[in-house]
Structures are given as C-alpha cells and as structure tokens.
Short mmCIF file of C-alpha atoms and ligand atoms in Angstrom, two decimals:
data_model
loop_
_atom_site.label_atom_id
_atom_site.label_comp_id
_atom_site.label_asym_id
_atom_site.label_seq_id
_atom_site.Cartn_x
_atom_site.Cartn_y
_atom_site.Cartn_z
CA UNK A 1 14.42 22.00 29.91
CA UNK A 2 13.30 18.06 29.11
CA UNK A 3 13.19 17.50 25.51
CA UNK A 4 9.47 17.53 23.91
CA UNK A 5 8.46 13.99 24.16
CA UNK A 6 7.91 12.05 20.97
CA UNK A 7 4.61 10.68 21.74
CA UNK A 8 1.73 12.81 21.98
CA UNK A 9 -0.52 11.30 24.12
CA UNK A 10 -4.09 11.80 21.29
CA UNK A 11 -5.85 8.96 20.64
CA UNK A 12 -8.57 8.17 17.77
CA UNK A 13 -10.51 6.10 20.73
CA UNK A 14 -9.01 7.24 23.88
CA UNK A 15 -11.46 5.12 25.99
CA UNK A 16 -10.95 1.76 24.13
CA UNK A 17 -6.85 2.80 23.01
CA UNK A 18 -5.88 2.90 26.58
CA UNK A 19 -8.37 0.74 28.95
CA UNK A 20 -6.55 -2.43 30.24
CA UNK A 21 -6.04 -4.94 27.21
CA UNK A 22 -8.08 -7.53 29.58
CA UNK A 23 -11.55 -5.64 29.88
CA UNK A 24 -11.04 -4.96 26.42
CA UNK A 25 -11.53 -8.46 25.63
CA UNK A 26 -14.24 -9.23 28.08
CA UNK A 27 -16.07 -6.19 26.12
CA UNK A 28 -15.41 -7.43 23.03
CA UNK A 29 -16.56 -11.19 24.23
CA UNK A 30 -19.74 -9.65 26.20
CA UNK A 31 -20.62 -7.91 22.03
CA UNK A 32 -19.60 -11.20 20.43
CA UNK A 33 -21.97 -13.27 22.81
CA UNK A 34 -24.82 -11.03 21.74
CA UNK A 35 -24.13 -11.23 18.33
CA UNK A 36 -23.70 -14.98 18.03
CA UNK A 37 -28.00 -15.96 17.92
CA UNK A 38 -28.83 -13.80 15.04
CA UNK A 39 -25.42 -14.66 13.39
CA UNK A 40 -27.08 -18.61 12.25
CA UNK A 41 -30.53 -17.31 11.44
CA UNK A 42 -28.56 -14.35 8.73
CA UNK A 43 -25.79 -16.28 7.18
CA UNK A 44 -26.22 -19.89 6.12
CA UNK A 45 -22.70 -20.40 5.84
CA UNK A 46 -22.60 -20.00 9.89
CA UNK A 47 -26.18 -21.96 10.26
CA UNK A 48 -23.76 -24.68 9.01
CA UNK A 49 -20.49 -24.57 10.79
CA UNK A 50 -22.09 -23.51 14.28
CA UNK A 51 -25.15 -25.54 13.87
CA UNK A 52 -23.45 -28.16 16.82
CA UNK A 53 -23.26 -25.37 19.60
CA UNK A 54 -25.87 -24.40 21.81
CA UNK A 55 -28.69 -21.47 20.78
CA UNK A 56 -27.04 -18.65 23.23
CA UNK A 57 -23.45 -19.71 23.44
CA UNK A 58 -21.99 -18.13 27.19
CA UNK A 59 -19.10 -16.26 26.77
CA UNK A 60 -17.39 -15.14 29.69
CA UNK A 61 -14.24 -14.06 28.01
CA UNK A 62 -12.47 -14.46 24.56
CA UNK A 63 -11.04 -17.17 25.95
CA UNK A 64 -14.63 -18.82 25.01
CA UNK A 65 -14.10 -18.42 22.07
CA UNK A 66 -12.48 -21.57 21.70
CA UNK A 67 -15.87 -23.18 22.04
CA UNK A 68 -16.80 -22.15 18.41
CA UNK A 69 -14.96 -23.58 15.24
CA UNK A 70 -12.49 -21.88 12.96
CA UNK A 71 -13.83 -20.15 9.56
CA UNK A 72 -11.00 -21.30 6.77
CA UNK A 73 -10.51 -19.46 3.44
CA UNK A 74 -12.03 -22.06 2.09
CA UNK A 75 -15.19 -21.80 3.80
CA UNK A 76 -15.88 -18.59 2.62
CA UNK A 77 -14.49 -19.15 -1.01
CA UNK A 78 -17.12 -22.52 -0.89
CA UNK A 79 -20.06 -20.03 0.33
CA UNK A 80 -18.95 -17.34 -2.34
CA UNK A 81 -19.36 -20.49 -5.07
CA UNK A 82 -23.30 -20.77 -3.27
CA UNK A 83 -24.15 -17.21 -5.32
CA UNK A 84 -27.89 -16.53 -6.39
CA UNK A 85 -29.77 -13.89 -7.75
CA UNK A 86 -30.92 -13.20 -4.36
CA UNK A 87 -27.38 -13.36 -2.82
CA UNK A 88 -24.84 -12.89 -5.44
CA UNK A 89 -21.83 -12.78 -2.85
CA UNK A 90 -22.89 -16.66 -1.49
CA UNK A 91 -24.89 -17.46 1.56
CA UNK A 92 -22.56 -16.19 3.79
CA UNK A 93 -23.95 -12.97 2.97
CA UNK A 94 -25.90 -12.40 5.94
CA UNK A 95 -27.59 -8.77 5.04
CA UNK A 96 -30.54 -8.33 2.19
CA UNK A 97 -29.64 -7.65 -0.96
CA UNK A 98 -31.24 -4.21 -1.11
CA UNK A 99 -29.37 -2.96 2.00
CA UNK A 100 -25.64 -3.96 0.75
CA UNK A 101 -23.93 -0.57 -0.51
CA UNK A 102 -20.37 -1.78 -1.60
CA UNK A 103 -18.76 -4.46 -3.13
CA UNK A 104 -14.40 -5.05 -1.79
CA UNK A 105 -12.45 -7.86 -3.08
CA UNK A 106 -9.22 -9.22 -2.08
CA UNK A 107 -5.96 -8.63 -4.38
CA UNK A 108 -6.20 -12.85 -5.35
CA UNK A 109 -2.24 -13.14 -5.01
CA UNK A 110 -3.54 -16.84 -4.13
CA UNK A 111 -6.41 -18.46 -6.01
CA UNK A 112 -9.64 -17.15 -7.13
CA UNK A 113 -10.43 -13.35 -5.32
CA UNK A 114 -12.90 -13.15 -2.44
CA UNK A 115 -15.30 -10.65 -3.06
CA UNK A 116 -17.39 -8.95 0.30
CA UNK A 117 -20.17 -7.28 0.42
CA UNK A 118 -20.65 -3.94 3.08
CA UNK A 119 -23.90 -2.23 4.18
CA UNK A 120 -23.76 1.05 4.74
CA UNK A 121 -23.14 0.34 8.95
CA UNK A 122 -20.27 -1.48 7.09
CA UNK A 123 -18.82 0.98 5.19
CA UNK A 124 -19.23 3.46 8.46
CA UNK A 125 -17.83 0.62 11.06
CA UNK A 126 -14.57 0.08 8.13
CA UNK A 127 -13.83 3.82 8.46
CA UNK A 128 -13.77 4.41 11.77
CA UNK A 129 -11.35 1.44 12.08
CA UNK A 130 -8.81 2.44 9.31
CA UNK A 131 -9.26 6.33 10.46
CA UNK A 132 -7.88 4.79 13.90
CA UNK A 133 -4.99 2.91 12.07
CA UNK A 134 -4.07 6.35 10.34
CA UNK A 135 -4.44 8.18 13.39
CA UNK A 136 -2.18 5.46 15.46
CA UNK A 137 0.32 5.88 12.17
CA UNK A 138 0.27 9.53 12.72
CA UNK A 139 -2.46 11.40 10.36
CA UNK A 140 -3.61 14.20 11.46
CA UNK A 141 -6.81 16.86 9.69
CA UNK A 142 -4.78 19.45 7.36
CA UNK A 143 -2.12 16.51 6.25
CA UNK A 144 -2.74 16.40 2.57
CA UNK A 145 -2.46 12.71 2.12
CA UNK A 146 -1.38 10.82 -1.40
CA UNK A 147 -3.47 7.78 -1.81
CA UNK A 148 -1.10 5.43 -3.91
CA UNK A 149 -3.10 2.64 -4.26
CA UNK A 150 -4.57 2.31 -7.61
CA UNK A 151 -7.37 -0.21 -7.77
CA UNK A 152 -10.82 1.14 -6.02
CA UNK A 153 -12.14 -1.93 -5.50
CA UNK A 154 -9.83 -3.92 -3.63
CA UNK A 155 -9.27 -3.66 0.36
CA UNK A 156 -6.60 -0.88 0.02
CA UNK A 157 -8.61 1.12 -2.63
CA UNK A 158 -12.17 2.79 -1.22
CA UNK A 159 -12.16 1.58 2.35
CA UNK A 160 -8.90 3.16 2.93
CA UNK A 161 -9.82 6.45 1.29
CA UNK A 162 -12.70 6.76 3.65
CA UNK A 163 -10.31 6.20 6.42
CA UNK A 164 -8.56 9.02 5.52
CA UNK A 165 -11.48 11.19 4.74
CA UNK A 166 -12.93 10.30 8.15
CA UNK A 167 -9.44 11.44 10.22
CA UNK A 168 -9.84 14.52 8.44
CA UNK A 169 -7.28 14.34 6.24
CA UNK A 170 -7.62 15.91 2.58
CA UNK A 171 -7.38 12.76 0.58
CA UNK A 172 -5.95 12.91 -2.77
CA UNK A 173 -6.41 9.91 -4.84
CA UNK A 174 -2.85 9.48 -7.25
CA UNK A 175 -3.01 5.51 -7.52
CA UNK A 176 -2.97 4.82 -10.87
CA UNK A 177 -1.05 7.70 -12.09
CA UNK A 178 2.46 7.74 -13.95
CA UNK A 179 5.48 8.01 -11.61
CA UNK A 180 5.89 11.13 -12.67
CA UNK A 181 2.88 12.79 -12.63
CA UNK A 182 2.33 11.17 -8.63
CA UNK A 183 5.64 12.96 -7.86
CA UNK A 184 4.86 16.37 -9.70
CA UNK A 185 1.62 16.53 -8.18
CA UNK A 186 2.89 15.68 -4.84
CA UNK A 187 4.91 18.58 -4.99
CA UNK A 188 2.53 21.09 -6.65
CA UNK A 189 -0.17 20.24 -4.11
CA UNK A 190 2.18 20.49 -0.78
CA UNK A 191 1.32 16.56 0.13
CA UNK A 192 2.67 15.99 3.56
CA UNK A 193 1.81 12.17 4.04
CA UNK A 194 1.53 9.37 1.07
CA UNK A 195 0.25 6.02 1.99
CA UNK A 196 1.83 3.08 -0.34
CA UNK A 197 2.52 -0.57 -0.66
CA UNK A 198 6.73 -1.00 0.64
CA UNK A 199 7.51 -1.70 -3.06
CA UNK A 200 6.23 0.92 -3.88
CA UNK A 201 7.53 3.08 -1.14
CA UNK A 202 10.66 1.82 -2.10
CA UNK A 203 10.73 2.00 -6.01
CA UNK A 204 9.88 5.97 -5.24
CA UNK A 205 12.58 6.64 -2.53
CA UNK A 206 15.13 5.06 -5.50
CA UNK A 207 13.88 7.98 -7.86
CA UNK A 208 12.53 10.60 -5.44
CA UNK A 209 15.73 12.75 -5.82
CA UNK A 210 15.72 12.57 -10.23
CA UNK A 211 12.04 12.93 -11.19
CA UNK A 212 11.89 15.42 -7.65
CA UNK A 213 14.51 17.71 -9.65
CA UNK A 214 12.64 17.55 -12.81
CA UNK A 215 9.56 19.20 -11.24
CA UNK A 216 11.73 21.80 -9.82
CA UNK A 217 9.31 22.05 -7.27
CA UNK A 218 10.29 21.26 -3.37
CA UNK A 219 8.93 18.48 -1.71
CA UNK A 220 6.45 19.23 1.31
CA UNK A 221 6.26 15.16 2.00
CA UNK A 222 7.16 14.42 6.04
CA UNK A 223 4.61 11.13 6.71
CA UNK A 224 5.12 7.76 5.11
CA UNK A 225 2.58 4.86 5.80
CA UNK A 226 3.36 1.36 4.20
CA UNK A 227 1.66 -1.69 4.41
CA UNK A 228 -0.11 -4.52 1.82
CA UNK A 229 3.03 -6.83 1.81
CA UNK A 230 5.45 -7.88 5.52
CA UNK A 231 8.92 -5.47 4.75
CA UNK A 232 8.72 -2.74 6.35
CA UNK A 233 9.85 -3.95 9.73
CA UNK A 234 12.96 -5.06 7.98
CA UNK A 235 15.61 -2.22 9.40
CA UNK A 236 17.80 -1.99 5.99
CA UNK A 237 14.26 -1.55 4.17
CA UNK A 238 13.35 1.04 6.30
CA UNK A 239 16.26 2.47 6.20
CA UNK A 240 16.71 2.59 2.36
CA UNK A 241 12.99 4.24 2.22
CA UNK A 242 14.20 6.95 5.03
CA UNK A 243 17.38 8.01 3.51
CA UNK A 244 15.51 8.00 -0.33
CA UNK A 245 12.60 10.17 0.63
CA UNK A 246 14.22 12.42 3.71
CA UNK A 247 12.07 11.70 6.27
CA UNK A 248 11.99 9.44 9.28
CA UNK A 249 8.24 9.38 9.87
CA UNK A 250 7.65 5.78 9.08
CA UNK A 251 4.77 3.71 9.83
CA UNK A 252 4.08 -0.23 9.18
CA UNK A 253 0.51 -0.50 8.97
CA UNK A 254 -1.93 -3.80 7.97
CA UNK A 255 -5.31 -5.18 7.61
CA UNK A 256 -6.98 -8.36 5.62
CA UNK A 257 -9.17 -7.84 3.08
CA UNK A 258 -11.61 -10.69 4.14
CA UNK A 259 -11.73 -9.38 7.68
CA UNK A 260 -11.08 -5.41 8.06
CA UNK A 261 -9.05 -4.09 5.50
CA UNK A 262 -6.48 -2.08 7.72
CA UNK A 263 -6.72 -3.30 11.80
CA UNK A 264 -2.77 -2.55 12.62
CA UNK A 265 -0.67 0.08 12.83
CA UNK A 266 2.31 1.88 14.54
CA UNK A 267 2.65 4.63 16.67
CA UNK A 268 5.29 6.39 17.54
CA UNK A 269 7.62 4.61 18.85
CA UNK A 270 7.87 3.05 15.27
CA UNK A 271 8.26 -0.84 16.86
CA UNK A 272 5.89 -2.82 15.81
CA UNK A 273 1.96 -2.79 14.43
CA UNK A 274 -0.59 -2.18 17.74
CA UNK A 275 -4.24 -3.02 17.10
CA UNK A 276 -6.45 -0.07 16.79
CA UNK A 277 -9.19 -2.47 15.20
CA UNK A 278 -11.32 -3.29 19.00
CA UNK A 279 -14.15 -1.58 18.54
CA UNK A 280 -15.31 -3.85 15.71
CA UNK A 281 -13.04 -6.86 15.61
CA UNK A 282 -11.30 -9.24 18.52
CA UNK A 283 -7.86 -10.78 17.86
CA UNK A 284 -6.58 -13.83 18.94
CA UNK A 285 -2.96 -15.66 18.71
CA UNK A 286 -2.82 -19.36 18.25
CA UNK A 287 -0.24 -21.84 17.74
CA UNK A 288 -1.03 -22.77 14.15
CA UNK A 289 -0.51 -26.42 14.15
CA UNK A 290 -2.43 -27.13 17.90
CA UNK A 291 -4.89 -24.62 17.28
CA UNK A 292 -4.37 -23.59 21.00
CA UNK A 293 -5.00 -20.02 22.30
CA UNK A 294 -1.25 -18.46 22.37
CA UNK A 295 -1.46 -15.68 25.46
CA UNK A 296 -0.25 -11.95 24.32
CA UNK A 297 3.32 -11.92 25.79
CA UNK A 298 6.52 -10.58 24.63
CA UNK A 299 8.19 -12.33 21.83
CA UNK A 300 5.02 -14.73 21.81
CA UNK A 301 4.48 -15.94 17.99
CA UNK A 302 1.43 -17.52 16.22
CA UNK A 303 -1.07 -17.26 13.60
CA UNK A 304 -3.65 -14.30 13.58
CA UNK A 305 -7.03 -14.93 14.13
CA UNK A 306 -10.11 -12.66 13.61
CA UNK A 307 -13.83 -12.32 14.92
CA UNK A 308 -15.63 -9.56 12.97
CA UNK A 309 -18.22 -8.90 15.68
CA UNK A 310 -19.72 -5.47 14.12
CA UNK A 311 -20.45 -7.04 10.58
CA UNK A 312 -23.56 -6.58 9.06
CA UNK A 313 -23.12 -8.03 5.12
CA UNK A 314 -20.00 -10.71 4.93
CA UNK A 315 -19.28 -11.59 8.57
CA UNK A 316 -16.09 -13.81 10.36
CA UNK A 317 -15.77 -15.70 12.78
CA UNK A 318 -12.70 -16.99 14.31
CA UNK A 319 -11.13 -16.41 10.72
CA UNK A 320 -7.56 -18.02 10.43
CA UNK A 321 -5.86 -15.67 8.57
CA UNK A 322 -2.84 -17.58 8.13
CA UNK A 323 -0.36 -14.78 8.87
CA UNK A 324 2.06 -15.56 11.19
CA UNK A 325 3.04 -12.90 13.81
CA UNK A 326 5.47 -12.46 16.98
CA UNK A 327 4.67 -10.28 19.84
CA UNK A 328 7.07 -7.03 19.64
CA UNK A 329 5.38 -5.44 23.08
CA UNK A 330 2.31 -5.56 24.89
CA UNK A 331 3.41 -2.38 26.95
CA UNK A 332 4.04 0.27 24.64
CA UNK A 333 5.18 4.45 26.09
CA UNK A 334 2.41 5.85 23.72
CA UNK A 335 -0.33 4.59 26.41
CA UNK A 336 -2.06 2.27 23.85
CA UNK A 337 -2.94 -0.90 25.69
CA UNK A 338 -2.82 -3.17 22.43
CA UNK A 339 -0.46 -5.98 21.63
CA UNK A 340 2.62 -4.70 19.34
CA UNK A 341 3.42 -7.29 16.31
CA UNK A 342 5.43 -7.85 12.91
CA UNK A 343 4.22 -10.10 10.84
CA UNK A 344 6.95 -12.83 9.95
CA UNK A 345 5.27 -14.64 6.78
CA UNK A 346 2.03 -16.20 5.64
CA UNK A 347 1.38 -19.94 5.77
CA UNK A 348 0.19 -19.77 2.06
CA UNK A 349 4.33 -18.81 1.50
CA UNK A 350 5.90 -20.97 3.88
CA UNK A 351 8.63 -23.42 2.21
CA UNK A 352 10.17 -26.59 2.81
CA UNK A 353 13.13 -27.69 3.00
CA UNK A 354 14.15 -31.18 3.66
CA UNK A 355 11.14 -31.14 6.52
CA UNK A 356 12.53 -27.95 7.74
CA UNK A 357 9.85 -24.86 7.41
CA UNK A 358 10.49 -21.45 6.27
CA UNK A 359 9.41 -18.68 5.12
CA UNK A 360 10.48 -16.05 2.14
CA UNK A 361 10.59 -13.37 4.39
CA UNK A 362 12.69 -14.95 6.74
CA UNK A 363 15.70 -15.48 3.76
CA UNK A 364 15.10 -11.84 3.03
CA UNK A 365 14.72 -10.09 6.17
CA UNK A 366 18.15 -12.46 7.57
CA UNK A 367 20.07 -11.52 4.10
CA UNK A 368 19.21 -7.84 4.59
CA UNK A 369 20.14 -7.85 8.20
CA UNK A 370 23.50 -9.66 7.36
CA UNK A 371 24.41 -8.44 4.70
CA UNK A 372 22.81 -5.18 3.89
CA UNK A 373 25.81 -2.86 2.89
CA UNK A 374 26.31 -5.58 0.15
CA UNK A 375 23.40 -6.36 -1.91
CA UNK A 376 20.08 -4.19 -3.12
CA UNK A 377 17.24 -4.80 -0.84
CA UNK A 378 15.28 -6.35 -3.78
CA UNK A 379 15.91 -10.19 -3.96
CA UNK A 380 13.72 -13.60 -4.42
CA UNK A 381 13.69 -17.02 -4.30
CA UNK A 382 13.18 -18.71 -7.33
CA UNK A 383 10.69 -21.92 -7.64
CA UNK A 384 10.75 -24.95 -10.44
CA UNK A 385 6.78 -24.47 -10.50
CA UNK A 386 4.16 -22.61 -9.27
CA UNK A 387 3.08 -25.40 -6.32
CA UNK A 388 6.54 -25.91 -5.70
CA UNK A 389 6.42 -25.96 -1.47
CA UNK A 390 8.91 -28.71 -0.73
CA UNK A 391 13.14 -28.41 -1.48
CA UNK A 392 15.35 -31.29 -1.58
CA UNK A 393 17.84 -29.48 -3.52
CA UNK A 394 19.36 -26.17 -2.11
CA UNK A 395 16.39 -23.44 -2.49
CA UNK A 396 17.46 -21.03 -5.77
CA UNK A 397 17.95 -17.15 -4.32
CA UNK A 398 18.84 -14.17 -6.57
CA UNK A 399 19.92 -11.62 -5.09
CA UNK A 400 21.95 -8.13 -6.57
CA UNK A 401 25.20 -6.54 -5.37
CA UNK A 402 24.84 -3.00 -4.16
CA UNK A 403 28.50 -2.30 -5.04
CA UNK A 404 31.83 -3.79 -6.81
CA UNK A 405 31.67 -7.30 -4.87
CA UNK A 406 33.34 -10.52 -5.40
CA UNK A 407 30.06 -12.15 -6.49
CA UNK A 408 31.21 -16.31 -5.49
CA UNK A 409 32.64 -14.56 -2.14
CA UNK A 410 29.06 -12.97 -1.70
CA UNK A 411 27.38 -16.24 -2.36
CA UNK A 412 29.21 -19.00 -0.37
CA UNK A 413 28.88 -16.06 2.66
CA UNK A 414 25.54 -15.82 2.27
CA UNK A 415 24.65 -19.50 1.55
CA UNK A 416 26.90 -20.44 4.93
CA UNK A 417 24.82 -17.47 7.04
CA UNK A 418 21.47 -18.81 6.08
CA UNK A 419 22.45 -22.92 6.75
CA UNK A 420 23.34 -21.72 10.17
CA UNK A 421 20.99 -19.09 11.10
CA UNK A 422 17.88 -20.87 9.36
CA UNK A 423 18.93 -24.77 8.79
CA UNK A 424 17.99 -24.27 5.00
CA UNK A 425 20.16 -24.50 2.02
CA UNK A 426 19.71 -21.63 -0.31
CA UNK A 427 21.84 -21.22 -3.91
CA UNK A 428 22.23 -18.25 -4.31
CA UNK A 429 22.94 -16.49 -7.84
CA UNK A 430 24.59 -12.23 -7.26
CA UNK A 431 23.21 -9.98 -10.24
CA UNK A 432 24.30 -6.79 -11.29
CA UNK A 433 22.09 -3.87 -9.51
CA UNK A 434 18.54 -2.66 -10.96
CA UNK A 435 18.28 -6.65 -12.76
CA UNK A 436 15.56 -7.76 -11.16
CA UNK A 437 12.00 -6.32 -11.58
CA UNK A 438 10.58 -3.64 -9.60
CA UNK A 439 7.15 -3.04 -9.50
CA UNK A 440 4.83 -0.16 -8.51
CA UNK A 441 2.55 -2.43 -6.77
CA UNK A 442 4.28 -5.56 -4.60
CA UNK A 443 7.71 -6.94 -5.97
CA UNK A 444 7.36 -10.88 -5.65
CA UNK A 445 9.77 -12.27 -3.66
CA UNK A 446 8.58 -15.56 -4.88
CA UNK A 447 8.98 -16.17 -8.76
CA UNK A 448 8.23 -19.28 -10.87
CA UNK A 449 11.83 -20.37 -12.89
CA UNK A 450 9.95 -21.20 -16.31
CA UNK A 451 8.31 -17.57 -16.13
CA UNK A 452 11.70 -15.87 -15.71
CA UNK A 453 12.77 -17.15 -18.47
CA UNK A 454 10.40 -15.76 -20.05
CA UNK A 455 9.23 -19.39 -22.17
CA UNK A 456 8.36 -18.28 -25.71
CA UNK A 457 3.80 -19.03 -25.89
ZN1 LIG B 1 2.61 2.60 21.00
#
C-alpha cells in the first residue's frame, strides 16, 4: 500500500494556483495594461509619477513593466501628507470619499504609519487573497481558528479576519487577551489552528505546557500559521515552536500592509512562502541596487516588488517593498505554479559594517543554525543610537545560553563563526536564559543601547 501523500492536491484558485507561472504573468500584464489609463485620471499621486509615459502604455508581458517608474515609501507617505477634507488619506486616494468602507494602517515599526483606504471591491478583493494564503497554509471550513493579533486596524487585524471568515473557517478573535485567558479559551472552545506573529508563537510554545495544565483542559490545537516578522524559516525556531506546542503543522505566511496585507504562504511541503496573491497583485524580483528585473530561478535573490492591479481606493504600482527575498523553488510537488521564497531581511534593517552589508536576520538565523543547542533562540544586536546603520567597531550581540556554558568559550566561537561565515565583526555579550525581553507582539532583534539601560527621564 503507498503511504497517503502529504499534499492534497485542493486549491483556493485551482485555475490561477496551477496554470504555467508564464501565462500567469501575461494575464496579469494584459489586467495591468487595462488598468493603467484610468489609474492617472483617479489618483494624482500617479498623474504625477507616470505623467512622462504614453496615454495607453503596451504591455506585452510583465516584463513591460519596466517601462513605468518605481512607487517608494516615500511617495506614498508624501501623498498621505497631501490630505483634504475631500481626500483625507492624500491624493493618492484614487476612489470618492463616499465609496471608501475601511480604513488599514501599517504597524509604523519605521517612521510615521501609512494609513489606506479600501472600498468595499477592496475589502472583497483583500479577502479572497488572504483566504487563498490560509488555504495554501492549510485552513480548512470547521478549523476553529484563534486570531492572535490584537490591533483591528492594522494589516494583520480586520483584513485577516475576513480571510479567515471567507475560507470558512470559524474565526475567533483572542488578540488582545491575557496569556492566559487565549490559552484557556483555546482549550474550552476545541481551537484547531491559531494564527500569530513568530514571537508570539514562540513566547506561547515556552508556556504552552504550564498555563495548558492550569486549565486542565486538553488542547485540540494541530495548525500553526506565523508571519508579521522573517523567523520562521529559521529551522531551530521552528523547531523550538514544534516541540513547545506538539504539532508539526507549521506554516510561514506574509503580506505588506501598503500593498496586500497577506500575499505569501506555504503549503505543504513547509519550504518556503508561494504566492497565492495573482489574482489581484503581480510580483516582480529585482536586484535592488540596478533596479534590473531578477528572473524567478532557484536560489535567485532580490528585492520584492508589487503592482496592485485590482485596487480601487489606495493603489501601487511597481511598489519597492524593500524586503529582500531568495528563491527557495519555482517547482513545488503541491502543483502550485508560484515562485517559493524566504525572506532574508528588509533594507530599512540592513547594517554596515566597515562597507560590508548585513542584515539582523542574517546574525540570527547563522547563530541559531550554528549554534542552536547552545543559546535561547531570542537574541539582538545592540545599536549606540537609533540611526545607527554603519559599524566601525565590532557590532554589540546579546545573546543567552540555553544551558551551563562557558560563556567567553561561547563568545569567541561565535564571534570567529560570524567573521568567517558573514565578514562582520560582532561582540557578543552570553546572558543567563529568560534575560532578555519577550514580547507578545514582535521581539526586536534590533535595540537602541541608551534604551536598555533604561536612562532615568
Ligand atoms: Zn507547494
């Protein structure tokens, strides 16, 4: 008898899921082409930035797409500032006032929020796309999904929640909640799936088995979907979140707020994030410093780069959303036809030392790898100041022993491993276990040296 195979063939979007990744692009450029015209004559912002190109712009592929400039964060953060009565998200809103249902915002880990605006084509086009993401990640109707993120407004809050509504999936909202009350009512109401940022993922795997016993209920919980923050394609990570919470049903998923708020997720082969976003958005790869199309190969890197062609209320266009991502697959055994990523950092994080680049993640995810069985799989780098980018000094790292180690043993290993695997100097301090803060939301891996000491106002 062959074993049951692990993948089960069911698709959210079977026709667009499995067609050839190259007529899904034509598709996508033939929609993009169409919506282009109207695009200048709804949002100023766009009047602006494509007012050089020609009325009816001929797109024969996405590789056309080249033709048309990049949107930067800063564009749309300089249209937001353009607010009026009449257009109170800036004038790259590009849909009435009286037809815009919904108001999103980004988290603002960098700068001053975004804030977007959704009709109520919007809201519908946003749930289709994250119900795909759930369904790629494994969802199913009758899992009773915890919702653990606890702001409605921002990207993860409402648009995800309708995601899961629209799979079919009973949604209950426990973001926000005590620890303790999440876990009890977990148990009580037999939740099978839990969606949650990695930290948090990982803060409840540490305490799953003590406040679990306390309830003296069992736990009915098989699904876990993470996402908001790169971590959970870091093996020890995902590891330390299996063996916490029992399970091995574990599935990276991600989005952008200013674009789609989930577009990415796994399937399950559980290696790496396919896009389940094409009915609504095209992706591109680029090299971030040329600005050149980077083809969808294996092991390909670049930054991500988003058209929003279904966008009624905020749209984007060619958005650089300076995440950086390599290539995992672009066959996968699930059928889906979609390039497979992680996501190795963002350019808004990326340090430098002595004109060498690299990024947070990179220390973390090579210290896990390395040197896993010795030290906690919460660490981070510590900066002199907030703008701090460039290191002429060996970069600080903190980092906590998992066990009895000799801590200046620890260190000089580490600080050797990372010289020669990353050509960066790192100084690295080894803490007792459970010293440095862990958060319910994201743990920074990043922190500011003046803040952690905690200077006296
Ligand atoms: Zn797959």
């Amino acid at each position: 008898m062959t074993p049951r195979s692990p993948f089960s063939g069911e698709y959210w979007n079977a026709e667009l899921e499995t067609k050839p990744w190259a007529e899904v692009e034509r598709w996508q450029a033939g929609r993009i082409a169409a919506m282009l015209p109207a695009l200048r004559r709804r949002s100023p912002l766009y009047a602006r930035l494509h007012a050089a190109l020609p009325d009816a712009p001929a797109l024969g592929s996405l590789a056309g797409l080249a033709a048309l400039p990049f949107t930067l964060k800063d564009d749309l953060r300089a249209a937001q500032e353009r607010a009026s009565a009449e257009q109170p998200f800036g004038d790259n809103q590009a849909a009435p006032r009286a037809n815009i249902v919904q108001a999103i915002s980004s988290s603002g880990t960098t700068g001053t929020p975004l804030t977007y605006a959704l009709t109520a084509r919007d809201v519908d086009t946003l749930a289709d796309a994250i119900a795909n993401v759930w369904f790629t990640a494994g969802v199913r109707r009758g899992d009773i999904v915890a919702h653990l993120v606890g702001l409605p407004m921002v990207a993860g809050g409402l648009p995800y929640a309708d995601g899961f509504r629209r799979v079919g999936a009973t949604l209950c909202w426990l973001g926000g909640f005590p620890t303790e009350r999440i876990v009890r009512d977990m148990r009580r109401l037999r939740v099978s799936a839990l969606l949650a940022t990695t930290s948090f993922a990982l803060y409840l795997a540490d305490r799953w088995d003590d406040i679990g016993r306390d309830t003296g209920l069992p736990s009915s919980l098989v699904k876990v979907l993470g996402g908001g923050e790169p971590g959970l394609g870091q093996p020890e990570l995902r590891g330390r979140i299996e063996r916490g919470l029992r399970l091995t049903h574990l599935r990276e998923t991600m989005g952008l707020g200013d674009v789609l708020p989930s577009m990415w997720g796994e399937c399950e082969a559980q290696d790496g994030m396919h896009f389940n976003a094409q009915r609504s958005v095209a992706v591109e790869l680029i090299d971030p410093d040329s600005g050149q199309a980077v083809p969808w190969a294996d092991g390909a890197r670049g930054e991500l780069v988003y058209t929003a062609f279904e966008r009624d209320a905020t749209p984007a266009v060619r958005y650089r959303s300076r995440d950086h991502a390599q290539v995992v697959g672009v066959r996968c055994a699930c059928g889906r036809t979609s390039p497979r990523i992680r996501v190795t950092g963002r350019t808004d994080d990326m340090l430098i030392y002595k004109g060498m680049n690299v990024f947070p993640t990179a220390i973390r995810d090579r210290v896990l790898q390395r040197f896993g069985d010795r030290v906690e799989p919460v660490l981070r780098i510590v900066k002199d100041h907030k703008d701090q980018v460039r290191f002429d000094d060996a970069i600080a790292l903190e980092v906590e022993s998992a066990r009895a180690v000799d801590a200046t043993a620890l260190a000089a290993a580490i600080e050797a491993d990372i010289r020669s695997q990353l050509q960066v100097r790192v100084a690295v301090t080894v803490l007792p276990p459970g010293t440095l803060p862990r958060g319910t939301y994201k743990n920074a891996l990043v922190a500011v040296r003046d803040a952690t000491k905690g200077t006296p106002p």
